[in-house]
């Protein structure tokens, strides 16, 4: 679909007026000298019947001083606007010299390794990990948008000079993304893709209303495209399979009052019952990081209780479905509330709260699998989302330990986040479907080297390594040796922990194995040891744990 065939819609960028005309919030926060963005055009794209825009109208000017003397080497082919599947694989792009400057390549690599997996936890993994990175090769607006998003992510999760450089790169590439959209007039699928990237940018930056503005623009464009699309439109599959679901995901992250602003446009989206439930879920705002941790802890405890009770029936009971869907909505809503939390705190505490939210989603996935319940018909997308969650958990905690000074100072590490450092890593080390992911999580726990109550990384590593040995000795896939397949016994007199593995279906594989661990250093009692391990080391008040007894 060429630009000349498209009925261009009203200015997407007009939604950014209050940010474009003044100093950017990130510049104010970081004390960077900033003269603000140039004023936007009234429209990004003119209707097909209108005359060409005046050559005297220039797109917003980028601050080229940020990267003086460096050119962005981007190949652009107007004949391949909508053929995203024909682009290079994203894992190769950042290694190609013509992709761009060194700074662009490094930021793009950051996006591939960290940012894309984080967003994929909540929205359309294949879009964020493959299709959009592929599009950077031919679409300058997508390239600059993704680099801006990665730079913002880096700015928010690092400290010192590296953080300030990332902030400057964010402003520079965000401005260049706007320029590219204005100048190139790409096809409608690319315009919609830019809308969802801008939504992600504003969500990362805490701009709730701006994020909704981008979703509002995307919904309007999508509605007009649906009403006018032609048979055999080359953009159809990309928009319907990836962009429209991503827009639905974006709306679900909005507060209830902001969702109500979009009520008149919702007919353009094919909303499911689950979508509507999440959108209508209401919860009081957090006042501080402790509130955010308590909210997550309550969700995690409820999931663990349900996991201990689920017996994998042929179909889950209506009551269990109700509870799982409510937890699903609460975890979505947590992210919206957390993004709007203005209270400050150590960077590593904030980052670990996001990790625990991802961990809660992994646990909820496992509960749904146990109960043989699926909230989506796209099994491939569901599996990819789960992979991203495991990968993100390990990579993010590794990154916290390496680059956040507050997390790596021993005196600080003795005061871990309220939900702990160990449980997310132990969860991955004992339940991830790939052996390399489990091994990486085990190495992460060694790097952590912390004690949390009666639980330490030393204990967690021994259990996780014992499970790897069982899979190897029995010649079974590592996915068959999950923590829920393990039976633990603790001999308090001899101080020995026995781990017995039995396959889920003894009719298919009639074998079992026992591993014993010297538990002399384990400060455990027989009464609490088994349940503690099955909670992945999560420690909750006694009143909360009584629910599972």
Coordinates of C-alpha atoms in Angstrom, one line a residue, residues 154-533:
X154 CA 18.5 2.8 30.0
X155 CA 18.1 6.3 31.5
X156 CA 15.5 5.1 34.0
X157 CA 17.5 2.1 35.1
X158 CA 21.1 3.4 35.4
X159 CA 22.8 6.2 37.4
X160 CA 25.6 8.7 36.7
X161 CA 27.1 9.8 33.4
X162 CA 25.7 6.8 31.5
X163 CA 22.2 7.7 32.6
X164 CA 22.6 11.3 31.5
X165 CA 23.9 10.3 28.0
X166 CA 21.0 7.9 27.6
X167 CA 18.6 10.8 28.5
X168 CA 20.2 13.0 25.8
X169 CA 20.0 10.2 23.3
X170 CA 16.3 9.7 24.2
X171 CA 15.4 13.3 23.4
X172 CA 17.4 13.3 20.2
X173 CA 16.0 10.1 18.8
X174 CA 12.4 10.9 19.9
X175 CA 12.6 14.2 18.0
X176 CA 14.1 12.4 14.9
X177 CA 11.3 9.8 15.0
X178 CA 8.8 12.7 14.7
X179 CA 10.8 14.2 11.9
X180 CA 10.9 11.0 10.0
X181 CA 7.1 10.5 10.3
X182 CA 6.5 14.0 9.0
X183 CA 9.0 13.8 6.1
X184 CA 8.5 10.2 4.9
X185 CA 4.7 9.8 5.0
X186 CA 5.1 6.0 5.5
X187 CA 2.3 3.5 5.0
X188 CA -0.5 3.2 7.5
X189 CA 0.9 0.0 9.1
X190 CA 4.1 1.9 10.0
X191 CA 2.1 4.9 11.3
X192 CA 0.2 2.6 13.6
X193 CA 3.4 0.9 14.7
X194 CA 4.8 4.3 15.6
X195 CA 1.8 5.1 17.6
X196 CA 2.2 2.0 19.8
X197 CA 5.9 2.7 20.2
X198 CA 5.1 6.2 21.4
X199 CA 2.6 4.7 23.7
X200 CA 5.3 2.5 25.2
X201 CA 7.6 5.6 25.5
X202 CA 5.1 7.6 27.4
X203 CA 4.3 4.6 29.7
X204 CA 8.0 4.2 30.5
X205 CA 8.2 7.9 31.2
X206 CA 5.1 8.0 33.4
X207 CA 3.1 10.1 31.0
X208 CA -0.2 8.4 31.5
X209 CA -2.3 11.0 29.6
X210 CA 0.2 11.3 26.8
X211 CA 0.2 7.5 26.4
X212 CA -3.6 7.4 26.2
X213 CA -3.4 10.2 23.6
X214 CA -1.3 8.0 21.4
X215 CA -3.7 5.1 21.9
X216 CA -6.6 7.4 21.0
X217 CA -4.8 8.4 17.8
X218 CA -4.1 4.7 17.0
X219 CA -7.7 3.7 17.6
X220 CA -8.9 6.4 15.3
X221 CA -6.5 5.5 12.5
X222 CA -7.4 1.8 13.0
X223 CA -11.1 2.5 12.8
X224 CA -10.8 4.5 9.6
X225 CA -8.6 1.8 8.1
X226 CA -11.1 -0.9 8.9
X227 CA -13.9 1.1 7.3
X228 CA -12.0 1.7 4.1
X229 CA -9.6 -1.2 3.7
X230 CA -9.5 -3.0 0.4
X231 CA -9.3 -6.7 -0.3
X232 CA -5.8 -8.1 -0.5
X233 CA -4.4 -5.1 1.5
X234 CA -0.7 -6.1 2.2
X235 CA -1.0 -4.4 5.6
X236 CA -3.9 -6.5 6.7
X237 CA -2.1 -9.4 8.4
X238 CA 0.4 -7.2 10.2
X239 CA -2.3 -4.8 11.5
X240 CA -4.9 -7.4 12.5
X241 CA -2.6 -10.0 14.0
X242 CA -0.1 -7.7 15.8
X243 CA -1.0 -4.0 15.9
X244 CA -4.6 -4.2 16.9
X245 CA -3.9 -6.7 19.8
X246 CA -1.1 -4.3 20.9
X247 CA -3.5 -1.4 21.0
X248 CA -5.9 -3.5 23.1
X249 CA -3.0 -4.3 25.4
X250 CA -2.1 -0.6 25.6
X251 CA -5.7 0.4 26.6
X252 CA -5.7 -2.2 29.3
X253 CA -2.8 -0.4 31.1
X254 CA -4.8 2.8 31.4
X255 CA -6.7 3.9 34.5
X256 CA -10.4 3.4 34.5
X257 CA -11.1 7.1 34.1
X258 CA -8.9 7.3 31.1
X259 CA -10.4 4.2 29.5
X260 CA -13.8 6.1 29.8
X261 CA -12.3 8.9 27.6
X262 CA -11.9 6.3 24.8
X263 CA -15.4 4.8 25.2
X264 CA -16.7 6.4 22.0
X265 CA -13.9 4.8 19.9
X266 CA -13.9 1.3 21.4
X267 CA -16.0 -0.1 18.6
X268 CA -12.9 -0.1 16.4
X269 CA -11.4 -2.7 18.7
X270 CA -12.4 -6.3 18.9
X271 CA -12.5 -6.5 22.7
X272 CA -12.7 -9.7 24.6
X273 CA -14.5 -10.3 28.0
X274 CA -11.0 -10.4 29.6
X275 CA -10.1 -7.1 28.0
X276 CA -13.2 -5.4 29.4
X277 CA -12.7 -6.8 32.8
X278 CA -9.1 -5.6 33.0
X279 CA -10.2 -2.1 31.8
X280 CA -12.9 -1.8 34.4
X281 CA -10.9 -3.0 37.3
X282 CA -10.5 -0.2 39.8
X283 CA -8.0 0.0 42.7
X284 CA -6.8 2.9 44.9
X285 CA -3.6 4.6 44.0
X286 CA -0.3 3.6 45.7
X287 CA 1.1 6.1 48.2
X288 CA 4.6 4.7 48.3
X289 CA 6.8 1.7 47.3
X290 CA 5.7 -0.2 50.4
X291 CA 2.1 -0.1 49.2
X292 CA 3.2 -1.4 45.8
X293 CA 5.1 -4.2 47.4
X294 CA 2.2 -5.1 49.7
X295 CA -0.2 -5.2 46.6
X296 CA 2.2 -7.5 44.7
X297 CA 2.8 -9.7 47.8
X298 CA -0.9 -10.2 48.2
X299 CA -1.3 -11.2 44.6
X300 CA 1.7 -13.6 44.7
X301 CA 0.5 -15.2 48.0
X302 CA -3.0 -15.8 46.5
X303 CA -1.5 -17.4 43.4
X304 CA 0.7 -19.7 45.4
X305 CA -2.3 -20.8 47.6
X306 CA -4.3 -21.6 44.4
X307 CA -1.3 -23.5 42.9
X308 CA -1.1 -25.6 46.1
X309 CA -4.9 -26.4 45.7
X310 CA -5.1 -26.9 42.0
X311 CA -5.5 -30.6 41.0
X312 CA -5.6 -30.2 37.2
X313 CA -9.3 -31.1 36.6
X314 CA -10.6 -31.6 33.1
X315 CA -11.9 -28.1 33.3
X316 CA -11.4 -25.5 36.0
X317 CA -14.3 -24.6 38.3
X318 CA -16.1 -21.3 37.7
X319 CA -14.8 -20.1 41.1
X320 CA -11.2 -20.8 40.1
X321 CA -11.7 -19.1 36.7
X322 CA -13.1 -16.1 38.5
X323 CA -10.1 -15.9 40.9
X324 CA -7.5 -16.3 38.1
X325 CA -9.1 -13.6 35.9
X326 CA -9.3 -11.2 38.9
X327 CA -5.6 -11.9 39.6
X328 CA -4.8 -11.3 35.9
X329 CA -6.6 -7.9 36.1
X330 CA -4.9 -7.0 39.3
X331 CA -1.4 -7.6 37.9
X332 CA -2.2 -5.5 34.8
X333 CA -3.6 -2.8 37.1
X334 CA -0.5 -2.9 39.3
X335 CA 1.7 -1.8 36.4
X336 CA -0.6 1.2 35.7
X337 CA -0.6 2.2 39.3
X338 CA 3.2 1.7 39.6
X339 CA 3.9 3.9 36.6
X340 CA 1.9 6.7 38.1
X341 CA 3.6 6.4 41.5
X342 CA 5.4 9.7 42.3
X343 CA 7.1 8.5 45.5
X344 CA 10.8 8.1 45.3
X345 CA 13.0 5.3 46.4
X346 CA 16.2 3.4 45.6
X347 CA 16.4 2.4 41.9
X348 CA 17.1 -1.2 42.7
X349 CA 14.0 -1.4 44.9
X350 CA 11.8 0.0 42.1
X351 CA 13.4 -2.4 39.5
X352 CA 12.9 -5.4 41.8
X353 CA 9.3 -4.6 42.2
X354 CA 8.9 -4.8 38.4
X355 CA 10.8 -8.1 38.5
X356 CA 8.3 -9.4 41.1
X357 CA 5.4 -8.3 38.9
X358 CA 6.9 -10.4 36.1
X359 CA 7.4 -13.3 38.6
X360 CA 3.8 -13.0 39.6
X361 CA 2.8 -13.3 35.9
X362 CA 5.0 -16.5 35.6
X363 CA 3.3 -18.0 38.6
X364 CA -0.1 -17.1 37.2
X365 CA 0.9 -18.8 33.9
X366 CA 1.8 -21.9 35.8
X367 CA -1.5 -21.9 37.7
X368 CA -3.4 -21.6 34.4
X369 CA -1.4 -24.5 33.0
X370 CA -2.1 -26.7 36.1
X371 CA -5.8 -25.9 35.8
X372 CA -5.8 -26.4 32.0
X373 CA -7.2 -23.0 31.5
X374 CA -6.2 -20.6 28.6
X375 CA -7.2 -17.0 28.2
X376 CA -6.0 -16.9 24.6
X377 CA -6.4 -19.0 21.5
X378 CA -2.8 -18.1 20.2
X379 CA -0.7 -20.8 21.9
X380 CA 2.4 -19.7 20.0
X381 CA 2.2 -16.1 21.3
X382 CA 1.4 -17.4 24.8
X383 CA 4.6 -19.6 24.8
X384 CA 6.7 -16.7 23.5
X385 CA 5.4 -14.4 26.3
X386 CA 6.4 -17.0 28.9
X387 CA 9.9 -17.3 27.4
X388 CA 10.3 -13.5 27.6
X389 CA 9.2 -13.5 31.2
X390 CA 11.8 -16.0 32.2
X391 CA 14.5 -14.3 30.2
X392 CA 13.7 -10.9 31.5
X393 CA 13.7 -11.9 35.1
X394 CA 17.3 -13.2 34.9
X395 CA 18.6 -10.4 32.7
X396 CA 17.1 -7.7 34.8
X397 CA 18.4 -8.9 38.2
X398 CA 21.8 -9.5 36.6
X399 CA 21.7 -5.9 35.4
X400 CA 20.7 -4.6 38.8
X401 CA 23.6 -6.3 40.4
X402 CA 26.2 -5.1 37.9
X403 CA 25.2 -1.5 37.4
X404 CA 23.2 -0.3 40.4
X405 CA 25.7 0.7 43.1
X406 CA 23.0 0.6 45.8
X407 CA 22.2 -3.0 45.1
X408 CA 25.8 -4.2 45.0
X409 CA 27.0 -2.5 48.3
X410 CA 27.0 -5.3 50.9
X411 CA 25.4 -3.1 53.6
X412 CA 22.5 -2.4 51.2
X413 CA 22.1 -6.0 50.1
X414 CA 21.4 -7.0 53.7
X415 CA 18.3 -4.8 53.3
X416 CA 16.7 -6.4 50.2
X417 CA 13.4 -5.4 48.7
X418 CA 10.4 -6.4 50.8
X419 CA 9.7 -9.4 48.6
X420 CA 13.4 -10.4 48.4
X421 CA 16.1 -11.0 45.8
X422 CA 16.1 -14.8 45.8
X423 CA 12.5 -15.9 44.9
X424 CA 12.5 -14.7 41.3
X425 CA 15.8 -16.3 40.5
X426 CA 14.9 -19.5 42.3
X427 CA 11.6 -19.6 40.4
X428 CA 13.4 -19.4 37.0
X429 CA 16.1 -21.9 38.2
X430 CA 13.5 -24.6 39.0
X431 CA 10.8 -24.1 36.4
X432 CA 12.2 -22.5 33.2
X433 CA 11.6 -24.8 30.2
X434 CA 15.2 -24.4 28.9
X435 CA 18.3 -25.8 30.7
X436 CA 20.4 -22.8 29.7
X437 CA 17.9 -20.4 31.3
X438 CA 18.0 -22.4 34.5
X439 CA 21.8 -22.5 34.5
X440 CA 22.0 -18.8 34.1
X441 CA 19.6 -18.3 37.0
X442 CA 21.7 -20.6 39.1
X443 CA 24.8 -18.5 38.3
X444 CA 22.8 -15.4 39.1
X445 CA 22.0 -16.8 42.6
X446 CA 25.7 -17.4 43.2
X447 CA 26.3 -13.8 42.2
X448 CA 23.6 -12.6 44.6
X449 CA 25.1 -14.5 47.6
X450 CA 22.4 -13.3 50.1
X451 CA 20.5 -14.6 53.0
X452 CA 16.9 -13.8 53.5
X453 CA 15.5 -15.1 56.8
X454 CA 16.1 -18.9 56.9
X455 CA 16.6 -18.9 53.2
X456 CA 19.9 -18.3 51.3
X457 CA 21.1 -18.5 47.8
X458 CA 23.4 -21.4 48.8
X459 CA 20.4 -23.5 49.7
X460 CA 18.5 -22.4 46.6
X461 CA 21.5 -23.3 44.3
X462 CA 21.8 -26.8 45.8
X463 CA 18.2 -27.6 45.1
X464 CA 18.2 -26.2 41.6
X465 CA 21.4 -28.0 40.7
X466 CA 20.0 -31.2 42.1
X467 CA 17.0 -30.9 39.8
X468 CA 19.3 -30.4 36.8
X469 CA 21.2 -33.5 37.8
X470 CA 18.0 -35.5 38.0
X471 CA 17.0 -34.5 34.4
X472 CA 20.5 -35.4 33.1
X473 CA 20.7 -38.8 35.0
X474 CA 17.1 -39.8 33.9
X475 CA 17.6 -38.5 30.4
X476 CA 14.4 -36.5 30.4
X477 CA 13.7 -33.0 29.2
X478 CA 14.4 -30.4 31.9
X479 CA 10.8 -29.2 31.6
X480 CA 9.7 -32.6 33.0
X481 CA 11.6 -31.8 36.2
X482 CA 9.6 -28.9 37.6
X483 CA 9.4 -27.9 41.2
X484 CA 5.8 -29.2 41.4
X485 CA 7.1 -32.7 40.4
X486 CA 9.4 -32.7 43.5
X487 CA 8.7 -34.2 46.9
X488 CA 10.8 -33.0 49.8
X489 CA 11.6 -34.6 53.1
X490 CA 13.8 -33.1 55.8
X491 CA 15.5 -35.3 58.4
X492 CA 16.0 -32.8 61.2
X493 CA 18.2 -35.2 63.2
X494 CA 20.6 -36.0 60.4
X495 CA 20.2 -32.6 58.8
X496 CA 19.6 -34.1 55.4
X497 CA 17.2 -32.8 52.7
X498 CA 15.8 -35.5 50.4
X499 CA 14.5 -34.5 47.0
X500 CA 12.4 -37.2 45.2
X501 CA 11.3 -36.7 41.6
X502 CA 8.3 -38.5 40.1
X503 CA 7.1 -37.8 36.6
X504 CA 3.7 -36.2 36.1
X505 CA 2.4 -39.2 34.2
X506 CA 3.8 -42.5 35.6
X507 CA 2.1 -44.4 32.8
X508 CA 4.3 -42.7 30.2
X509 CA 7.5 -42.7 32.2
X510 CA 7.7 -45.1 35.2
X511 CA 10.9 -43.8 36.9
X512 CA 11.8 -41.8 39.9
X513 CA 15.0 -40.5 41.5
X514 CA 16.1 -39.2 44.9
X515 CA 18.8 -36.7 45.6
X516 CA 20.1 -35.9 49.0
X517 CA 21.5 -32.6 50.1
X518 CA 23.6 -32.0 53.2
X519 CA 21.5 -29.4 55.2
X520 CA 23.8 -28.8 58.2
X521 CA 23.8 -25.1 57.4
X522 CA 20.1 -24.9 56.8
X523 CA 18.3 -23.1 59.7
X524 CA 15.0 -25.0 59.1
X525 CA 12.4 -26.9 61.0
X526 CA 10.7 -29.9 59.4
X527 CA 7.3 -28.3 59.8
X528 CA 8.1 -25.3 57.5
X529 CA 10.7 -26.5 55.1
X530 CA 8.6 -28.1 52.4
X531 CA 6.1 -25.3 52.1
X532 CA 8.9 -22.7 52.2
X533 CA 10.6 -24.3 49.1

